[in-house]
XYZ file of C-alpha atoms in Angstrom:
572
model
C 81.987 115.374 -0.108
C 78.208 115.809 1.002
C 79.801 117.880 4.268
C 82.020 120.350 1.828
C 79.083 120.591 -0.014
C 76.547 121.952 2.258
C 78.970 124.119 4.233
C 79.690 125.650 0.648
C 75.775 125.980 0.457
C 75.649 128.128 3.477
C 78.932 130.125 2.948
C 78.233 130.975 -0.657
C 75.478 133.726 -0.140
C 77.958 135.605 2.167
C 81.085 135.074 0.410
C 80.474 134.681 -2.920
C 84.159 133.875 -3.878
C 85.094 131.349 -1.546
C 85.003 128.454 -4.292
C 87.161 130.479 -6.386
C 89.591 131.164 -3.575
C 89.815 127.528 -2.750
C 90.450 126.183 -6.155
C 93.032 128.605 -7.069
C 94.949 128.328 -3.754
C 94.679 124.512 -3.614
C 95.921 124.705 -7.465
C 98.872 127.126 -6.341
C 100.225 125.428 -3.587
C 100.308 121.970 -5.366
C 103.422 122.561 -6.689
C 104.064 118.423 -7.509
C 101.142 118.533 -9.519
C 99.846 114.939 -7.690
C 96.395 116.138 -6.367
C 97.909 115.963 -3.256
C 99.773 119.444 -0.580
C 102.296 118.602 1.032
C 102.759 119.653 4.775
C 105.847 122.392 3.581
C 102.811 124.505 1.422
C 99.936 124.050 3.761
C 100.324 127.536 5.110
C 101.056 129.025 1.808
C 97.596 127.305 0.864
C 95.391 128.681 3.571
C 97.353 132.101 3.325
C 96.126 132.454 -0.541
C 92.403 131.188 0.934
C 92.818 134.261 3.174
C 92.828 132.126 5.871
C 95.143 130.690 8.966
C 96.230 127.721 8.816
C 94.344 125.860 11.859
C 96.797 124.213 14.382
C 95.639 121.055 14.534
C 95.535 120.458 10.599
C 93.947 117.026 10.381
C 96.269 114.505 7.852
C 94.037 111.605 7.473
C 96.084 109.495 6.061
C 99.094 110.472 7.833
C 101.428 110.394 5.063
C 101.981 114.273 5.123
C 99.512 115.294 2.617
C 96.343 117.429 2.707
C 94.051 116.104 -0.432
C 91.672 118.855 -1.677
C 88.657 117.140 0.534
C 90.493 117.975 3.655
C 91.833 121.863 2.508
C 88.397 122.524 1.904
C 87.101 121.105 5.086
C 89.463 123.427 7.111
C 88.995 126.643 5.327
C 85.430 126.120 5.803
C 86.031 125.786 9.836
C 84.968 122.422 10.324
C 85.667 120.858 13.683
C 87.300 117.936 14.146
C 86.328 115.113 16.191
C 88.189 112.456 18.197
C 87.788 108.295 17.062
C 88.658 105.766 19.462
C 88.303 101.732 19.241
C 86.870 101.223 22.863
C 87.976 97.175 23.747
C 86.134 94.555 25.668
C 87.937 91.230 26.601
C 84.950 89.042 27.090
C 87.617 86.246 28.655
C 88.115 88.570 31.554
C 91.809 88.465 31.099
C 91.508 84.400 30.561
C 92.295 84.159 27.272
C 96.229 84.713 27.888
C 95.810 81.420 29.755
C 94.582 79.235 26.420
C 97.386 77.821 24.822
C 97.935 78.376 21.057
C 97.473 75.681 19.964
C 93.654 75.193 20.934
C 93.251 79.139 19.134
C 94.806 78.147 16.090
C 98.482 78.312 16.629
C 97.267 82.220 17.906
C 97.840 83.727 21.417
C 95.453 85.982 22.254
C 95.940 88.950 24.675
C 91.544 88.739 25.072
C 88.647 87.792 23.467
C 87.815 90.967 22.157
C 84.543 93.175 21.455
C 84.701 96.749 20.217
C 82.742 99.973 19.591
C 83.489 103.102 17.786
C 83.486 105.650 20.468
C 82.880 109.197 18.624
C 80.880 112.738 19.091
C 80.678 111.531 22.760
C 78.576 108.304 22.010
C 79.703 104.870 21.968
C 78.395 102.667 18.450
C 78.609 99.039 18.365
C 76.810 95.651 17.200
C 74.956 93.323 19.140
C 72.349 92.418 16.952
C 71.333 95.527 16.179
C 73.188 98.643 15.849
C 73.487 100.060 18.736
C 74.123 103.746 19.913
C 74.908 104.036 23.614
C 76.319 106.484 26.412
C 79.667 105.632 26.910
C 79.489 104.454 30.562
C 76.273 102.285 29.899
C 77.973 99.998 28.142
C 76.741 96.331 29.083
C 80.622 95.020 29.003
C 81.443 97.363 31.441
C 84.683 99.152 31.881
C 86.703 99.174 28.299
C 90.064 96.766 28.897
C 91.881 99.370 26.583
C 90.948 102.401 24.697
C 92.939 102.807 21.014
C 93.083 106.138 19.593
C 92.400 105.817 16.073
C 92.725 109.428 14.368
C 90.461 112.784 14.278
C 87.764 112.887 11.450
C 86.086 115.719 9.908
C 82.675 113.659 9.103
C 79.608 114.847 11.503
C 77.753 113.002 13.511
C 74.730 113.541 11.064
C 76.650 112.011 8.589
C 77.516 109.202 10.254
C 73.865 108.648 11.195
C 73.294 108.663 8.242
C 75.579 106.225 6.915
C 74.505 103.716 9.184
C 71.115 103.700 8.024
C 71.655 103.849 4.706
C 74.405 101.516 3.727
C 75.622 99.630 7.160
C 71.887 98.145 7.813
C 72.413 96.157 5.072
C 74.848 93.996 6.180
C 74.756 94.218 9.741
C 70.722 93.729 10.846
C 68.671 91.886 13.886
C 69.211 88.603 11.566
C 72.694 89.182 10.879
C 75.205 88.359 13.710
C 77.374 86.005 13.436
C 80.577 85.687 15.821
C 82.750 84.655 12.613
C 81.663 86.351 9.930
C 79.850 89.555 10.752
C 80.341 90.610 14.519
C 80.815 93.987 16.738
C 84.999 93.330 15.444
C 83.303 93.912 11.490
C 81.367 96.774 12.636
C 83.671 98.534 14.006
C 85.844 98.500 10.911
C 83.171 99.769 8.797
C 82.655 102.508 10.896
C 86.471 103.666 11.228
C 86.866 103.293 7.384
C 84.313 105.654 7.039
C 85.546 108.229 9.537
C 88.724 107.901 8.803
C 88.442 107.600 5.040
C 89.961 103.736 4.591
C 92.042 103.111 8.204
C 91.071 99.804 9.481
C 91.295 98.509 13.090
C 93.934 96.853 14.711
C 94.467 93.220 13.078
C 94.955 91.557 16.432
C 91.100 92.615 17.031
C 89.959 92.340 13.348
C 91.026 89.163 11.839
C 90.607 87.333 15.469
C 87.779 85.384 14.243
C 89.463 84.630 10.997
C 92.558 82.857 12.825
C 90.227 80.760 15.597
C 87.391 79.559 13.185
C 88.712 76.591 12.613
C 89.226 75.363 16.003
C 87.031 73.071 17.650
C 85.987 74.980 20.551
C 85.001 77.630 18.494
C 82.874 75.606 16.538
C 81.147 74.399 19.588
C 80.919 77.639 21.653
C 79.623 79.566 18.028
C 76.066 78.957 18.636
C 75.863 80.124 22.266
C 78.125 83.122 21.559
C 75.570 83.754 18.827
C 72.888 83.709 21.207
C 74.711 86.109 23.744
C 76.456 88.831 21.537
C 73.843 89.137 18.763
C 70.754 88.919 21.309
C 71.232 92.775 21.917
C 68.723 93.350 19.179
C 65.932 91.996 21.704
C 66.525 94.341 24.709
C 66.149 97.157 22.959
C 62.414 96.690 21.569
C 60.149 99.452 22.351
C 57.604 98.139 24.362
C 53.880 99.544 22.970
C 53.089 101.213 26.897
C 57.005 102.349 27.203
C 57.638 106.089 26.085
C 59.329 105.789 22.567
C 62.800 105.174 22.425
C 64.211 108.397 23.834
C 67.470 110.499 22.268
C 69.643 108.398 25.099
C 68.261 105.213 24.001
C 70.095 102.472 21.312
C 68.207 102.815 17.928
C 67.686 100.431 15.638
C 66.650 101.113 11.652
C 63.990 99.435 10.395
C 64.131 99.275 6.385
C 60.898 98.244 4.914
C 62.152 100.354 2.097
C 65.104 98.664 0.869
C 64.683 97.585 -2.148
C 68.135 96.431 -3.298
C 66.952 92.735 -3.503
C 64.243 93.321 -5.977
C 66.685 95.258 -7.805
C 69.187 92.830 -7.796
C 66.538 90.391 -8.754
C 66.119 92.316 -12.239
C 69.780 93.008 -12.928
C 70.277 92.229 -16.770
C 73.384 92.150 -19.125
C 74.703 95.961 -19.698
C 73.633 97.177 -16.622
C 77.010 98.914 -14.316
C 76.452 98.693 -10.472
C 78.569 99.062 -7.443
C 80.207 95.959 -6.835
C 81.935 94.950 -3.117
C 83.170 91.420 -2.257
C 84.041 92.055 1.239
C 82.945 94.227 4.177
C 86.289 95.833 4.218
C 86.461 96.256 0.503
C 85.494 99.944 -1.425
C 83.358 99.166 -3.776
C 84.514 98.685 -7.545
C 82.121 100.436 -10.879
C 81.479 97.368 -12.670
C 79.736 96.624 -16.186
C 77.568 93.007 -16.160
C 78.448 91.109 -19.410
C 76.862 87.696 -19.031
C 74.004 86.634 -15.858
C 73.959 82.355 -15.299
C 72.224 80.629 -12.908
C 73.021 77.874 -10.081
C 70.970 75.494 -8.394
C 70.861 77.986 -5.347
C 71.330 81.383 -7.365
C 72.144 83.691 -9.471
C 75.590 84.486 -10.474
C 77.036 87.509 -13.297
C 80.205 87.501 -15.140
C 81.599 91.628 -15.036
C 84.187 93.724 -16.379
C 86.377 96.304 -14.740
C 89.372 98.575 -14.493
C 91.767 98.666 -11.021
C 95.196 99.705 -10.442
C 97.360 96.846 -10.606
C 98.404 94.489 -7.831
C 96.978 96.226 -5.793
C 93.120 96.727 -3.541
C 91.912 100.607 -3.656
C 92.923 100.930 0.223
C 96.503 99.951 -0.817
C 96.980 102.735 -3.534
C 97.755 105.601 -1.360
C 101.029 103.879 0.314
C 101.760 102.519 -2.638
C 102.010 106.285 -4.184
C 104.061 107.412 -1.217
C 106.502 104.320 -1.912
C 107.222 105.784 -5.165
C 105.203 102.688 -7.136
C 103.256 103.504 -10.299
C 99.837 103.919 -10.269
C 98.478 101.469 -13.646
C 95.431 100.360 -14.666
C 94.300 96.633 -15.919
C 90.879 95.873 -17.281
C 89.854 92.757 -15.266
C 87.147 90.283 -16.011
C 85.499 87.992 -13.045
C 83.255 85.193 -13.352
C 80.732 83.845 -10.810
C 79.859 86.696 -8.937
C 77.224 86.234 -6.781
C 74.504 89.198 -7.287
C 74.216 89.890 -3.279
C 77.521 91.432 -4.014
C 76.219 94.025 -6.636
C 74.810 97.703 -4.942
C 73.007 100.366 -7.274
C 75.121 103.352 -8.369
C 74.019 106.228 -6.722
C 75.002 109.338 -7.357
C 75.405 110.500 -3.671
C 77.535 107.080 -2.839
C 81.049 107.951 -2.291
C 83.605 105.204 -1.213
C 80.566 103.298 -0.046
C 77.773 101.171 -0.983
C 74.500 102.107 -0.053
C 71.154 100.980 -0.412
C 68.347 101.612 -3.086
C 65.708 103.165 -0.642
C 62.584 103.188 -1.976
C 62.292 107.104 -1.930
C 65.231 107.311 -4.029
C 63.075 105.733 -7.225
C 60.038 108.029 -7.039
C 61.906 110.646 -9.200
C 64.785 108.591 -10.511
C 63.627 106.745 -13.440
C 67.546 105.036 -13.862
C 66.373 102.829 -10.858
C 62.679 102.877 -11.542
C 62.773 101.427 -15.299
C 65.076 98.344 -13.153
C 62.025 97.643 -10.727
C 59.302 97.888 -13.824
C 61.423 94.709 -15.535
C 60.216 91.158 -15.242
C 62.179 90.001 -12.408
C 64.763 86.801 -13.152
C 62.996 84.035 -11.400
C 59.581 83.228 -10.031
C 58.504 83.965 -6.921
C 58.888 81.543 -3.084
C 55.693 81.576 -1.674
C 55.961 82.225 1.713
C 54.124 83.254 4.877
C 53.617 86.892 6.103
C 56.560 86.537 8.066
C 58.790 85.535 5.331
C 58.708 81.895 5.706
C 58.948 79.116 2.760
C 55.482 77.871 2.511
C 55.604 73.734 2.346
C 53.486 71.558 -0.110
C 51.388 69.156 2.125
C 49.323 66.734 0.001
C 46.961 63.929 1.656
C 44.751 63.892 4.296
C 45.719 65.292 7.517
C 46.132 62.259 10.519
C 43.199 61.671 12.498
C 44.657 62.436 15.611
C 46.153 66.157 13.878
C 44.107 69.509 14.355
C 44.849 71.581 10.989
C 44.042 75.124 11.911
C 41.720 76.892 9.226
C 43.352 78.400 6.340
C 45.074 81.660 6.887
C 43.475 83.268 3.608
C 39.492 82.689 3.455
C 39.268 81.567 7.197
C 37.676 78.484 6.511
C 38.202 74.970 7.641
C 41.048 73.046 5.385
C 39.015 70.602 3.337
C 41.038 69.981 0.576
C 43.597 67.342 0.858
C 46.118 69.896 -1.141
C 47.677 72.870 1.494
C 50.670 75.085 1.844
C 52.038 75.589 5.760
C 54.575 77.313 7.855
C 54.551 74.755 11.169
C 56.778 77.941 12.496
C 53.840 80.344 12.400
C 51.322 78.004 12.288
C 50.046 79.366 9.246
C 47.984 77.472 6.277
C 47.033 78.413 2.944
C 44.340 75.875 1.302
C 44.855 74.784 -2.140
C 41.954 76.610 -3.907
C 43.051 80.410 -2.104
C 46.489 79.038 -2.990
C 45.732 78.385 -7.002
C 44.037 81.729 -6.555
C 46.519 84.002 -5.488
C 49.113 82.217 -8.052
C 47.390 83.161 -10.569
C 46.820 87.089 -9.849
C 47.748 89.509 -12.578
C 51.698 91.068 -11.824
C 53.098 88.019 -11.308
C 50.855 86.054 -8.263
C 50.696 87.464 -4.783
C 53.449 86.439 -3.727
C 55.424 88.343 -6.182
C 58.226 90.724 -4.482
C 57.048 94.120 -6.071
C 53.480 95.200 -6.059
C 51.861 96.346 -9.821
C 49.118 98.138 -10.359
C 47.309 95.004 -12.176
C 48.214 93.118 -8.819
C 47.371 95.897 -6.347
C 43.751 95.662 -7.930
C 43.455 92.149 -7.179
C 44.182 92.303 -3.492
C 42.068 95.285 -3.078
C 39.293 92.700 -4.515
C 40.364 89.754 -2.207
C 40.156 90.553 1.369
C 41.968 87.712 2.597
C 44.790 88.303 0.114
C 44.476 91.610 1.199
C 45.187 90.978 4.971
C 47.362 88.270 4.161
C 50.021 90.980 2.023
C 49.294 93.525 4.682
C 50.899 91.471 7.328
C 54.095 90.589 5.385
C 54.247 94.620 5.115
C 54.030 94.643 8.695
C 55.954 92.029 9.585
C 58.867 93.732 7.318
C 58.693 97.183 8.657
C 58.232 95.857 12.900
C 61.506 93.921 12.348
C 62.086 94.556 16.481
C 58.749 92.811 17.276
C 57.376 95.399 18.767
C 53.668 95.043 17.437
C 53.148 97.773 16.255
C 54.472 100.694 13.400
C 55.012 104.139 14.794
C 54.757 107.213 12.384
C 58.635 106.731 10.783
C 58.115 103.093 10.102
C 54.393 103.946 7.899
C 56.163 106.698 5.955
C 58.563 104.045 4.701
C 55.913 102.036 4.050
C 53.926 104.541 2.277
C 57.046 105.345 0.061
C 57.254 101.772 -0.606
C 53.754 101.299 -1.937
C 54.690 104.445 -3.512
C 57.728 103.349 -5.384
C 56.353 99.529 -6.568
C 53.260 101.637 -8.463
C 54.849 104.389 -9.332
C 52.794 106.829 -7.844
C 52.854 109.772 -5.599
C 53.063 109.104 -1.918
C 51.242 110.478 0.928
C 52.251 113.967 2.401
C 53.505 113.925 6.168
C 49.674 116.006 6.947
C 48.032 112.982 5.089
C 50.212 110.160 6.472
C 49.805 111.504 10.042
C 45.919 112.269 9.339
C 45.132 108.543 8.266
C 47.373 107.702 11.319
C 45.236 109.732 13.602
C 41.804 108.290 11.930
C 42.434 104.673 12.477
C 45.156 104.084 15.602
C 43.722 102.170 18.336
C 45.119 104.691 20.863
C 45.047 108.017 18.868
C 47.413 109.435 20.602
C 46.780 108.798 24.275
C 46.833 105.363 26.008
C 44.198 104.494 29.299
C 46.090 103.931 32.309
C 45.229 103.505 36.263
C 47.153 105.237 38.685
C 48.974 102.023 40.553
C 50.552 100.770 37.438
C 51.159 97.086 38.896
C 46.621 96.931 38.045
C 46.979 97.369 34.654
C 43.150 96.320 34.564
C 41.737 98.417 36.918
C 38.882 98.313 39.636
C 35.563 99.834 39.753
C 35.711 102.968 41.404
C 39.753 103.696 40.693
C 40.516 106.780 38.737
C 42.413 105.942 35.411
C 44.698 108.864 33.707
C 45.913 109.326 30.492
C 49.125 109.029 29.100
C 50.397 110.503 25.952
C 52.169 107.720 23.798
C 53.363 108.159 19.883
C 51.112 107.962 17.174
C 51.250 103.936 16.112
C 49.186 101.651 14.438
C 48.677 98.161 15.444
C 48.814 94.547 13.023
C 44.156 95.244 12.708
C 44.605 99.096 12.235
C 47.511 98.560 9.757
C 45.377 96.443 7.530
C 43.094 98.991 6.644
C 45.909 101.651 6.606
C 47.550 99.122 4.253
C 44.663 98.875 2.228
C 43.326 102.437 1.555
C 47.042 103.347 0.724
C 46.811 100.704 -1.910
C 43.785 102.442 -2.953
C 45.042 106.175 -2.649
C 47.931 105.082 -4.627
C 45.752 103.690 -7.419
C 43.963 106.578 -7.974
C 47.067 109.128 -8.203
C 48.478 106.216 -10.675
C 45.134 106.391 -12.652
C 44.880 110.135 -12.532
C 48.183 110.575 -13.812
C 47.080 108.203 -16.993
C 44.607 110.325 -17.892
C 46.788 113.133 -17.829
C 48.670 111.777 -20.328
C 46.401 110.694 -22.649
């Protein structure tokens, strides 16, 4: 509804009496009374609008009826788009060779992966979601091309969708070739331009019928490695022009914050809840929270038409079936499944973005509870810190400890072998026992945020697990977009006003390594240069680096305070 909205935005001032017109004729020509016109009083309908009926009138369900989202769409000239399902057979055609019975008792006409070819760009998953020309595909040639419908969703829309509620699930450290592939993707994305059609089931529940084979099993690993390793290629490098309109994007989302909400869910509270990717989500109440070994898991309460999933309810109308409700009661729901209830999701879930809680104090008065559980410690890069007690072997060099910088003395320590990081026990008991729940608590208070900002090797050691979080492609460093999530972040955790775009870009400007332009000699094979050899300048974006984002991190924290404290005396 967001599209109907803002074209009724703009065509409001000039024709006042459009909504009128489009209520009453949609109210006319629904003669059955269902909600629903059928295809005999569409041109009565657009006639009473005072408009033509279009030729191609889009029926996305293809049943023969225009619901009131679509009418509206058309009066209001929309354009329609095409959708295709653009197929890859990995095998190469080999796959009609293997017989069944090593697939599962399946034949398969390929081993297929997919993208969502639409508004003349091709969107797919590779580990990392990817949006490409559709001739640079790195498959090659499509074996087949499906035509899946006409939508009347905008490209900015669908942009928009994928970084708000797709990123979730499918991320650089998502892929799997099982359970959450380009196949999954691509069903997501037709459901939401085509309002609930899936994909073929040949291509969608492929990985469902071979998973229990054994060369699946033993080929997962490596197809892991090839299919999701997409995510890697298309790093930006820190001399490379920024990723350009042509190039694949991917999201970062240091502002998500649906974990730390989910992590202070209590009894009473209704959220969004979806079991699986190709489910719409369900509004659920939460009427009893327990707790495994692992996690958490909530008892809710709900109402659905009977026998029946959401998708299913609009054949089932057409088929003549009745449309009841049942109040239904599940137990041992795992929380990852619950989503916030925002008021802009539609028949999706979406992430809580940090921005979203500044001004919404529904999801604010969530993130100011005590959250469930204490706190992993862990490494900047979001690694389980491990206990070591004892003396380190002789013939073992412990490297100093990542907090205070000083040599490991004490025979109690914390590590990440991965990252070769160490926290001694004394910074360790020290950092545990900072006000707002330690420092390794998810969600930064003000009591805590004065502590670090008294610590400078907590300090540095929270900044990188900010930076860490927002340069989830590795690239080193955090380019203007990425610091304005982290700024509403910081912003959202203490409650305070963040920085304007002027004063984001101005503390950019003050402290980036390159401010704006970036050395370079003319023969770019000697990137270090001779005496004597003219060196030019490039332009590059605006980014700071891990050192420079310290100190950004840090007089944020301290900009932040001071709105937080300003505002207290305001009220008092």
């Amino acid at each position: 509804m967001k599209l109907v909205n803002r074209q009724l935005r703009k065509a409001l001032p000039h024709n006042p009496g459009i909504l009128a017109r489009l209520h009453s004729a949609f109210e006319e020509a629904d003669v059955e009374g269902t909600g629903l016109l059928h295809r005999d009083h569409w041109q009565q309908a657009f006639g009473i609008a005072g408009v033509c009926q279009p030729s191609n009138v889009i029926d996305l369900n293809g049943d023969g009826y225009l619901d009131y989202y679509g009418f509206a769409c058309h009066v209001l000239g929309t354009e329609s788009h095409t959708v295709e399902l653009a197929l890859y057979d990995l095998s190469q055609g080999a796959a009609k060779w293997v017989p069944a019975a090593l697939l599962g008792g399946h034949k398969f006409d390929g081993i297929w992966h997919s993208g969502i070819r639409a508004f003349g760009k091709e969107y797919w998953f590779g580990g990392a979601i990817l949006e490409s020309k559709q001739d640079d595909i790195p498959f090659g040639e499509p074996t087949r091309v499906v035509q899946l419908g006409s939508t009347l969703r905008t490209r900015e829309e669908l942009l928009e969708f994928l970084r708000n509620d797709v990123y979730i699930d499918y991320n650089p450290n998502s892929y799997d070739v099982l359970r959450r592939n380009c196949n999954h993707f691509s069903n997501e994305l037709a459901q939401f331009l085509l309002h609930g059609k899936q994909i073929p089931e040949e291509v969608l529940m492929q990985p469902e019928w071979a998973k229990t084979t054994s060369i699946v099993r033993v080929l997962r690993p490596a197809l892991n490695h090839w299919l999701g390793g997409f995510g890697d290629e298309v790093a930006c490098s820190p001399t490379a022009s920024p990723c350009s309109p042509s190039t694949p994007r991917i999201v970062s989302r240091i502002d998500d914050m649906t974990q730390e909400w989910r992590n202070r869910l209590q009894v009473g509270d209704t959220v969004l809840h979806r079991a699986r990717f190709i489910d719409r989500p369900w509004v659920v109440r939460i009427v009893d929270l327990a707790r495994t070994r692992s996690h958490r898991t909530a008892e809710i309460v709900f109402f659905r038409p009977t026998g029946t999933r959401w998708e299913d309810v609009q054949s089932m109308l057409s088929l003549g079936g009745q449309w009841r409700w049942e109040v239904v009661r599940q137990s041992v729901v795992p929380l990852h499944e619950f989503f916030p209830l925002l008021d802009e999701a539609e028949t999706s879930v979406q992430i809580l973005k940090a921005g979203l809680t500044l001004n919404n104090d529904r999801f604010g008065g969530v993130l100011q509870r005590l959250p469930s559980a204490s706190f992993r410690p862990a490494c900047p890069r979001g690694h389980k810190l491990q206990p070591l007690r004892g003396a380190p072997s002789w013939f073992c060099t412990v490297p100093p400890c990542s907090v205070c910088g000083h040599p490991v003395a004490s025979n109690e320590r914390y590590s990440c072998p991965r990252c070769n990081v160490v926290v001694c026990g004394a910074c360790f008991a020290r950092g545990s026992n900072f006000a707002g729940g330690g420092v390794f608590a998810d969600i930064l208070t003000p009591e805590l945020a004065r502590e670090l900002l008294a610590d400078a090797g907590w300090l540095r050691y929270r900044a990188r697990a900010y930076f860490f979080k927002a340069d989830h492609n590795s690239t080193g460093l955090i380019d203007k977009p990425k610091a304005r999530r982290v700024n509403e972040r910081l912003a959202a955790e203490l409650r305070a006003r963040p920085l304007s775009d002027s004063e984001l870009a101005q503390e950019m400007r003050r402290l980036s390594p390159y401010n704006g332009t970036l050395l370079e000699p003319d023969n770019p094979v000697d990137m270090i240069g001779e005496p004597g050899k003219s060196v030019g300048h490039r332009k590059v974006p605006l980014v700071l680096d891990e050192e420079s984002f310290e100190e950004f991190f840090g007089t944020t924290l301290s900009i932040a305070l001071d709105t937080v404290e300003q505002d207290c005396r305001r009220e008092t």
